[in-house]
Amino acid sequence: MTDALWFDPAEMLIGGRWLRASDTLPLGNPSDGTTLAEIPRGQSRDIDAAVAAADQALRGEWGRMTALERGRVLARIGQAVLDRVEELATLEALDVGKPLKQARADAVALARYCEFYAGAADKLHGETIPYLDGYTVLTLRQPHGVTGHIVPWNYPMQIIGRSVGAALAMGNACVLKPAEEACLTALAFARIARDAGLPDGALNVVPGIGAEAGAALTAHPGVHHISFTGSVRTGQLVQEAAARNVIPVTLELGGKSPQIVFEDADLDAALPFLVNAGIQNAGQTCSAASRILVHRSLHDDVVARMAARYHALRVGPALDDLDVGPLISARQRELVEGFLAKAEDLTVAAQGQVVGDGGHYVAPTLLTGATPDHPLAQAEIFGPVQVVLPFETEAEAIAIANGTDYGLVAGVWTRDGARQMRMARDLKAGQVFVNNYGAGGGVELPFGGVGKSGHGREKGFEALYGFSQLKTVAVHHG
Ligand code: NDP
């Protein structure tokens, strides 16, 4: 077991108690292929216990807390996370394989979600509605009850922050199923939250396999809302299970997001964003800019300048804190290599340099010569691979940008104000960034997709609507 672990990762949290599952799973270190730890292999009976504990919490200390008190608990958790950024970052780097500086930013983002939702907890009000004579009508914002959170391996801390943070702020009690390939920071966060005063059962964490613990959680009749981030296929299964219980789901299913570079773009400003948004977290980012659309007049120049950056990229162990880390698993590397094998008809404009050894490393690869319908310009690769596509006109840029099944994020680089607004209107995406990409990932900015990128919004104030339900109360008093 790694020295970075300051708790027993084989224990799961149910109803305020740290328990062992009947079986464990090995947790791999993507940087060298060794085993980091054994983690619980939660089963449906563990999910049953976690849902019962969450239900109990709603009827106990947690359920009785005012919005102000919930906010104070979240604020204490946020501060405790900030106090332990380095420990959390090291765990996330080891577990996910991301370079330390990225893991550190993720830990700070987790704290920031707690802070944001701490402040927001008592700000979401109902309304009064003018109605018939003799009536007073009002609306109440109430929690769903027990919320299920299925989190993937690429950004565990950020995704826990945005979904669990908002759910707790609204007074729900959460059951969290982290990914079997990365669950250390979920367990660490739960310990930090408990120490900061989160009552028993308000957050329960059951690691395990998706088809076992995850499926049991999504099918559970005692769960009232599911928040899922991951693949389209699993998202469909989650939505089917939720439909059987007639409960709402938030699905965030990734994308094939474009950055569009017009002929009047400020290239010096654009260049770092064009590359970083493709290789951050080794491309395993739902909002990765995996397609770069460039006005034909700039195509060769942009490719040359991106290529220069690619040549400087070094890929190695997470704790060495280079530009790019390994992929999460051998399976993910094979998946990405399988895509690259389908790129024989394309031109490799540049590759980064793998200096790590023994981990799941893939050289970042910049490809040109694809048509917009090429498999590599259509599928979510989830690896450090970007495809550059030329276009001639604004209409063509929009058609190419909108021409996939996805619609998560889009970036536009142009100085033309009217064009900026037309693109913002016409791009099929949940977020459009003009002359930037990601806007620093602010927790305040609602996030989610259209099409196969999913539905529902997390982050920002908007998430609070998703994690609550509206009740209309009409009082006839004459
Ligand atoms: P999945 O969608 O299968 O996994 C995401 C989460 O869902 C994990 O916690 C997983 O558990 C869980 N899960 C898996 N099966 C079920 C199920 N039947 N019911 C409920 N929960 C389930 O993604 P993968 O990890 O398999 O990655 C495959 C591809 O998905 C990637 O190559 C990428 O394209 C995409 N992806 C997209 C992400 C995004 O941010 N949008 C994040 C991750 C992946 P467990 O891992 O423990 O089995």
PDB file of N, CA and C in Angstrom, residues 406-473:
ATOM      1  N   TYR A 406     -22.923  14.512 -30.351  1.00  0.00           N
ATOM      2  CA  TYR A 406     -22.727  15.145 -29.040  1.00  0.00           C
ATOM      3  C   TYR A 406     -23.025  16.642 -29.077  1.00  0.00           C
ATOM      4  N   GLY A 407     -23.019  17.259 -27.906  1.00  0.00           N
ATOM      5  CA  GLY A 407     -23.177  18.711 -27.818  1.00  0.00           C
ATOM      6  C   GLY A 407     -22.885  19.176 -26.400  1.00  0.00           C
ATOM      7  N   LEU A 408     -21.605  19.075 -25.999  1.00  0.00           N
ATOM      8  CA  LEU A 408     -21.289  19.455 -24.621  1.00  0.00           C
ATOM      9  C   LEU A 408     -20.747  20.887 -24.563  1.00  0.00           C
ATOM     10  N   VAL A 409     -19.628  21.120 -25.243  1.00  0.00           N
ATOM     11  CA  VAL A 409     -18.940  22.402 -25.147  1.00  0.00           C
ATOM     12  C   VAL A 409     -18.476  22.798 -26.541  1.00  0.00           C
ATOM     13  N   ALA A 410     -18.383  24.105 -26.794  1.00  0.00           N
ATOM     14  CA  ALA A 410     -17.770  24.570 -28.039  1.00  0.00           C
ATOM     15  C   ALA A 410     -16.983  25.834 -27.734  1.00  0.00           C
ATOM     16  N   GLY A 411     -15.879  26.010 -28.424  1.00  0.00           N
ATOM     17  CA  GLY A 411     -15.066  27.222 -28.291  1.00  0.00           C
ATOM     18  C   GLY A 411     -14.981  27.927 -29.634  1.00  0.00           C
ATOM     19  N   VAL A 412     -15.005  29.273 -29.589  1.00  0.00           N
ATOM     20  CA  VAL A 412     -14.968  30.073 -30.817  1.00  0.00           C
ATOM     21  C   VAL A 412     -13.886  31.126 -30.666  1.00  0.00           C
ATOM     22  N   TRP A 413     -13.031  31.243 -31.668  1.00  0.00           N
ATOM     23  CA  TRP A 413     -11.985  32.273 -31.644  1.00  0.00           C
ATOM     24  C   TRP A 413     -12.213  33.209 -32.812  1.00  0.00           C
ATOM     25  N   THR A 414     -12.692  34.406 -32.505  1.00  0.00           N
ATOM     26  CA  THR A 414     -12.921  35.431 -33.524  1.00  0.00           C
ATOM     27  C   THR A 414     -12.992  36.789 -32.846  1.00  0.00           C
ATOM     28  N   ARG A 415     -12.594  37.853 -33.579  1.00  0.00           N
ATOM     29  CA  ARG A 415     -12.720  39.203 -33.019  1.00  0.00           C
ATOM     30  C   ARG A 415     -14.024  39.863 -33.441  1.00  0.00           C
ATOM     31  N   ASP A 416     -14.779  39.213 -34.303  1.00  0.00           N
ATOM     32  CA  ASP A 416     -15.999  39.791 -34.883  1.00  0.00           C
ATOM     33  C   ASP A 416     -17.166  39.587 -33.902  1.00  0.00           C
ATOM     34  N   GLY A 417     -17.620  40.700 -33.301  1.00  0.00           N
ATOM     35  CA  GLY A 417     -18.647  40.608 -32.271  1.00  0.00           C
ATOM     36  C   GLY A 417     -19.953  40.001 -32.750  1.00  0.00           C
ATOM     37  N   ALA A 418     -20.373  40.372 -33.959  1.00  0.00           N
ATOM     38  CA  ALA A 418     -21.639  39.824 -34.467  1.00  0.00           C
ATOM     39  C   ALA A 418     -21.501  38.319 -34.701  1.00  0.00           C
ATOM     40  N   ARG A 419     -20.351  37.923 -35.200  1.00  0.00           N
ATOM     41  CA  ARG A 419     -20.137  36.485 -35.417  1.00  0.00           C
ATOM     42  C   ARG A 419     -20.102  35.739 -34.078  1.00  0.00           C
ATOM     43  N   GLN A 420     -19.522  36.356 -33.080  1.00  0.00           N
ATOM     44  CA  GLN A 420     -19.495  35.723 -31.749  1.00  0.00           C
ATOM     45  C   GLN A 420     -20.920  35.384 -31.300  1.00  0.00           C
ATOM     46  N   MET A 421     -21.825  36.347 -31.501  1.00  0.00           N
ATOM     47  CA  MET A 421     -23.204  36.126 -31.045  1.00  0.00           C
ATOM     48  C   MET A 421     -23.915  35.094 -31.905  1.00  0.00           C
ATOM     49  N   ARG A 422     -23.664  35.126 -33.215  1.00  0.00           N
ATOM     50  CA  ARG A 422     -24.301  34.107 -34.084  1.00  0.00           C
ATOM     51  C   ARG A 422     -23.821  32.711 -33.708  1.00  0.00           C
ATOM     52  N   MET A 423     -22.539  32.588 -33.437  1.00  0.00           N
ATOM     53  CA  MET A 423     -22.016  31.264 -33.079  1.00  0.00           C
ATOM     54  C   MET A 423     -22.596  30.801 -31.745  1.00  0.00           C
ATOM     55  N   ALA A 424     -22.660  31.730 -30.782  1.00  0.00           N
ATOM     56  CA  ALA A 424     -23.226  31.370 -29.476  1.00  0.00           C
ATOM     57  C   ALA A 424     -24.660  30.863 -29.651  1.00  0.00           C
ATOM     58  N   ARG A 425     -25.389  31.491 -30.570  1.00  0.00           N
ATOM     59  CA  ARG A 425     -26.781  31.092 -30.806  1.00  0.00           C
ATOM     60  C   ARG A 425     -26.865  29.749 -31.520  1.00  0.00           C
ATOM     61  N   ASP A 426     -25.995  29.520 -32.487  1.00  0.00           N
ATOM     62  CA  ASP A 426     -26.206  28.396 -33.407  1.00  0.00           C
ATOM     63  C   ASP A 426     -25.453  27.118 -33.048  1.00  0.00           C
ATOM     64  N   LEU A 427     -24.477  27.201 -32.177  1.00  0.00           N
ATOM     65  CA  LEU A 427     -23.713  25.981 -31.873  1.00  0.00           C
ATOM     66  C   LEU A 427     -24.524  25.058 -30.964  1.00  0.00           C
ATOM     67  N   LYS A 428     -24.465  23.781 -31.271  1.00  0.00           N
ATOM     68  CA  LYS A 428     -25.183  22.766 -30.485  1.00  0.00           C
ATOM     69  C   LYS A 428     -24.288  22.385 -29.313  1.00  0.00           C
ATOM     70  N   ALA A 429     -24.500  23.006 -28.171  1.00  0.00           N
ATOM     71  CA  ALA A 429     -23.634  22.771 -27.020  1.00  0.00           C
ATOM     72  C   ALA A 429     -24.291  23.323 -25.764  1.00  0.00           C
ATOM     73  N   GLY A 430     -23.934  22.755 -24.631  1.00  0.00           N
ATOM     74  CA  GLY A 430     -24.429  23.277 -23.362  1.00  0.00           C
ATOM     75  C   GLY A 430     -23.646  24.477 -22.880  1.00  0.00           C
ATOM     76  N   GLN A 431     -22.426  24.619 -23.358  1.00  0.00           N
ATOM     77  CA  GLN A 431     -21.599  25.780 -23.005  1.00  0.00           C
ATOM     78  C   GLN A 431     -20.865  26.244 -24.257  1.00  0.00           C
ATOM     79  N   VAL A 432     -20.865  27.550 -24.505  1.00  0.00           N
ATOM     80  CA  VAL A 432     -20.080  28.107 -25.618  1.00  0.00           C
ATOM     81  C   VAL A 432     -19.095  29.113 -25.027  1.00  0.00           C
ATOM     82  N   PHE A 433     -17.843  28.957 -25.374  1.00  0.00           N
ATOM     83  CA  PHE A 433     -16.801  29.861 -24.882  1.00  0.00           C
ATOM     84  C   PHE A 433     -16.273  30.674 -26.054  1.00  0.00           C
ATOM     85  N   VAL A 434     -16.248  31.984 -25.892  1.00  0.00           N
ATOM     86  CA  VAL A 434     -15.780  32.878 -26.948  1.00  0.00           C
ATOM     87  C   VAL A 434     -14.442  33.480 -26.529  1.00  0.00           C
ATOM     88  N   ASN A 435     -13.449  33.272 -27.369  1.00  0.00           N
ATOM     89  CA  ASN A 435     -12.083  33.746 -27.120  1.00  0.00           C
ATOM     90  C   ASN A 435     -11.518  33.236 -25.796  1.00  0.00           C
ATOM     91  N   ASN A 436     -11.946  32.037 -25.446  1.00  0.00           N
ATOM     92  CA  ASN A 436     -11.348  31.269 -24.348  1.00  0.00           C
ATOM     93  C   ASN A 436     -11.911  29.871 -24.488  1.00  0.00           C
ATOM     94  N   TYR A 437     -11.463  28.974 -23.653  1.00  0.00           N
ATOM     95  CA  TYR A 437     -12.074  27.638 -23.657  1.00  0.00           C
ATOM     96  C   TYR A 437     -12.114  27.158 -22.212  1.00  0.00           C
ATOM     97  N   GLY A 438     -13.324  27.057 -21.668  1.00  0.00           N
ATOM     98  CA  GLY A 438     -13.495  26.559 -20.309  1.00  0.00           C
ATOM     99  C   GLY A 438     -13.647  27.637 -19.255  1.00  0.00           C
ATOM    100  N   ALA A 439     -13.231  28.860 -19.581  1.00  0.00           N
ATOM    101  CA  ALA A 439     -13.360  29.988 -18.645  1.00  0.00           C
ATOM    102  C   ALA A 439     -12.840  29.618 -17.260  1.00  0.00           C
ATOM    103  N   GLY A 440     -11.755  28.852 -17.227  1.00  0.00           N
ATOM    104  CA  GLY A 440     -11.163  28.498 -15.947  1.00  0.00           C
ATOM    105  C   GLY A 440     -11.939  27.441 -15.186  1.00  0.00           C
ATOM    106  N   GLY A 441     -12.960  26.861 -15.818  1.00  0.00           N
ATOM    107  CA  GLY A 441     -13.701  25.762 -15.185  1.00  0.00           C
ATOM    108  C   GLY A 441     -14.540  26.192 -14.001  1.00  0.00           C
ATOM    109  N   GLY A 442     -14.911  27.452 -13.947  1.00  0.00           N
ATOM    110  CA  GLY A 442     -15.592  28.019 -12.773  1.00  0.00           C
ATOM    111  C   GLY A 442     -16.759  27.186 -12.270  1.00  0.00           C
ATOM    112  N   VAL A 443     -16.796  27.009 -10.949  1.00  0.00           N
ATOM    113  CA  VAL A 443     -17.876  26.217 -10.352  1.00  0.00           C
ATOM    114  C   VAL A 443     -19.221  26.930 -10.501  1.00  0.00           C
ATOM    115  N   GLU A 444     -19.165  28.241 -10.779  1.00  0.00           N
ATOM    116  CA  GLU A 444     -20.397  29.044 -10.870  1.00  0.00           C
ATOM    117  C   GLU A 444     -21.130  28.825 -12.188  1.00  0.00           C
ATOM    118  N   LEU A 445     -20.481  28.177 -13.162  1.00  0.00           N
ATOM    119  CA  LEU A 445     -21.005  28.148 -14.531  1.00  0.00           C
ATOM    120  C   LEU A 445     -21.779  26.863 -14.810  1.00  0.00           C
ATOM    121  N   PRO A 446     -23.091  26.956 -15.026  1.00  0.00           N
ATOM    122  CA  PRO A 446     -23.881  25.740 -15.282  1.00  0.00           C
ATOM    123  C   PRO A 446     -23.284  24.925 -16.421  1.00  0.00           C
ATOM    124  N   PHE A 447     -23.346  23.606 -16.261  1.00  0.00           N
ATOM    125  CA  PHE A 447     -22.617  22.714 -17.148  1.00  0.00           C
ATOM    126  C   PHE A 447     -23.479  21.491 -17.450  1.00  0.00           C
ATOM    127  N   GLY A 448     -23.483  21.088 -18.713  1.00  0.00           N
ATOM    128  CA  GLY A 448     -24.218  19.897 -19.117  1.00  0.00           C
ATOM    129  C   GLY A 448     -24.392  19.934 -20.618  1.00  0.00           C
ATOM    130  N   GLY A 449     -24.972  18.894 -21.177  1.00  0.00           N
ATOM    131  CA  GLY A 449     -24.978  18.789 -22.621  1.00  0.00           C
ATOM    132  C   GLY A 449     -26.345  18.704 -23.252  1.00  0.00           C
ATOM    133  N   VAL A 450     -26.298  18.631 -24.584  1.00  0.00           N
ATOM    134  CA  VAL A 450     -27.485  18.324 -25.383  1.00  0.00           C
ATOM    135  C   VAL A 450     -27.127  17.104 -26.230  1.00  0.00           C
ATOM    136  N   GLY A 451     -28.141  16.533 -26.874  1.00  0.00           N
ATOM    137  CA  GLY A 451     -27.905  15.338 -27.669  1.00  0.00           C
ATOM    138  C   GLY A 451     -27.344  14.217 -26.796  1.00  0.00           C
ATOM    139  N   LYS A 452     -26.413  13.452 -27.365  1.00  0.00           N
ATOM    140  CA  LYS A 452     -25.878  12.308 -26.614  1.00  0.00           C
ATOM    141  C   LYS A 452     -24.897  12.749 -25.519  1.00  0.00           C
ATOM    142  N   SER A 453     -24.675  14.033 -25.386  1.00  0.00           N
ATOM    143  CA  SER A 453     -23.870  14.499 -24.254  1.00  0.00           C
ATOM    144  C   SER A 453     -24.672  14.483 -22.953  1.00  0.00           C
ATOM    145  N   GLY A 454     -25.972  14.251 -23.061  1.00  0.00           N
ATOM    146  CA  GLY A 454     -26.772  14.097 -21.854  1.00  0.00           C
ATOM    147  C   GLY A 454     -27.784  15.202 -21.656  1.00  0.00           C
ATOM    148  N   HIS A 455     -28.326  15.248 -20.438  1.00  0.00           N
ATOM    149  CA  HIS A 455     -29.310  16.291 -20.124  1.00  0.00           C
ATOM    150  C   HIS A 455     -29.274  16.600 -18.639  1.00  0.00           C
ATOM    151  N   GLY A 456     -29.815  17.761 -18.303  1.00  0.00           N
ATOM    152  CA  GLY A 456     -29.716  18.264 -16.938  1.00  0.00           C
ATOM    153  C   GLY A 456     -28.462  19.108 -16.803  1.00  0.00           C
ATOM    154  N   ARG A 457     -28.433  19.942 -15.807  1.00  0.00           N
ATOM    155  CA  ARG A 457     -27.294  20.836 -15.596  1.00  0.00           C
ATOM    156  C   ARG A 457     -26.769  20.686 -14.182  1.00  0.00           C
ATOM    157  N   GLU A 458     -25.444  20.613 -14.079  1.00  0.00           N
ATOM    158  CA  GLU A 458     -24.799  20.668 -12.780  1.00  0.00           C
ATOM    159  C   GLU A 458     -23.944  21.923 -12.752  1.00  0.00           C
ATOM    160  N   LYS A 459     -23.360  22.190 -11.602  1.00  0.00           N
ATOM    161  CA  LYS A 459     -22.541  23.372 -11.362  1.00  0.00           C
ATOM    162  C   LYS A 459     -23.434  24.626 -11.233  1.00  0.00           C
ATOM    163  N   GLY A 460     -22.857  25.633 -10.603  1.00  0.00           N
ATOM    164  CA  GLY A 460     -23.564  26.894 -10.473  1.00  0.00           C
ATOM    165  C   GLY A 460     -24.853  26.767  -9.669  1.00  0.00           C
ATOM    166  N   PHE A 461     -25.612  27.835  -9.687  1.00  0.00           N
ATOM    167  CA  PHE A 461     -26.887  27.866  -8.985  1.00  0.00           C
ATOM    168  C   PHE A 461     -27.887  26.902  -9.620  1.00  0.00           C
ATOM    169  N   GLU A 462     -27.737  26.720 -10.935  1.00  0.00           N
ATOM    170  CA  GLU A 462     -28.669  25.888 -11.690  1.00  0.00           C
ATOM    171  C   GLU A 462     -28.773  24.475 -11.100  1.00  0.00           C
ATOM    172  N   ALA A 463     -27.652  23.949 -10.586  1.00  0.00           N
ATOM    173  CA  ALA A 463     -27.667  22.585 -10.045  1.00  0.00           C
ATOM    174  C   ALA A 463     -28.661  22.452  -8.903  1.00  0.00           C
ATOM    175  N   LEU A 464     -28.887  23.556  -8.184  1.00  0.00           N
ATOM    176  CA  LEU A 464     -29.780  23.478  -7.033  1.00  0.00           C
ATOM    177  C   LEU A 464     -31.217  23.186  -7.474  1.00  0.00           C
ATOM    178  N   TYR A 465     -31.575  23.648  -8.670  1.00  0.00           N
ATOM    179  CA  TYR A 465     -32.911  23.312  -9.182  1.00  0.00           C
ATOM    180  C   TYR A 465     -33.005  21.815  -9.449  1.00  0.00           C
ATOM    181  N   GLY A 466     -31.929  21.267 -10.023  1.00  0.00           N
ATOM    182  CA  GLY A 466     -31.934  19.834 -10.332  1.00  0.00           C
ATOM    183  C   GLY A 466     -31.973  18.964  -9.097  1.00  0.00           C
ATOM    184  N   PHE A 467     -31.343  19.427  -8.026  1.00  0.00           N
ATOM    185  CA  PHE A 467     -31.302  18.615  -6.813  1.00  0.00           C
ATOM    186  C   PHE A 467     -32.419  18.973  -5.837  1.00  0.00           C
ATOM    187  N   SER A 468     -33.471  19.613  -6.344  1.00  0.00           N
ATOM    188  CA  SER A 468     -34.632  19.900  -5.492  1.00  0.00           C
ATOM    189  C   SER A 468     -35.893  19.742  -6.326  1.00  0.00           C
ATOM    190  N   GLN A 469     -37.008  19.686  -5.642  1.00  0.00           N
ATOM    191  CA  GLN A 469     -38.285  19.651  -6.352  1.00  0.00           C
ATOM    192  C   GLN A 469     -39.193  20.746  -5.804  1.00  0.00           C
ATOM    193  N   LEU A 470     -40.099  21.151  -6.661  1.00  0.00           N
ATOM    194  CA  LEU A 470     -40.962  22.281  -6.329  1.00  0.00           C
ATOM    195  C   LEU A 470     -42.321  21.771  -5.873  1.00  0.00           C
ATOM    196  N   LYS A 471     -42.769  22.290  -4.751  1.00  0.00           N
ATOM    197  CA  LYS A 471     -44.114  21.944  -4.274  1.00  0.00           C
ATOM    198  C   LYS A 471     -44.948  23.219  -4.264  1.00  0.00           C
ATOM    199  N   THR A 472     -46.144  23.149  -4.828  1.00  0.00           N
ATOM    200  CA  THR A 472     -47.046  24.303  -4.831  1.00  0.00           C
ATOM    201  C   THR A 472     -48.051  24.152  -3.688  1.00  0.00           C
ATOM    202  N   VAL A 473     -48.185  25.177  -2.911  1.00  0.00           N
ATOM    203  CA  VAL A 473     -49.110  25.149  -1.774  1.00  0.00           C
ATOM    204  C   VAL A 473     -50.133  26.259  -1.977  1.00  0.00           C
TER     205      VAL A 473
END
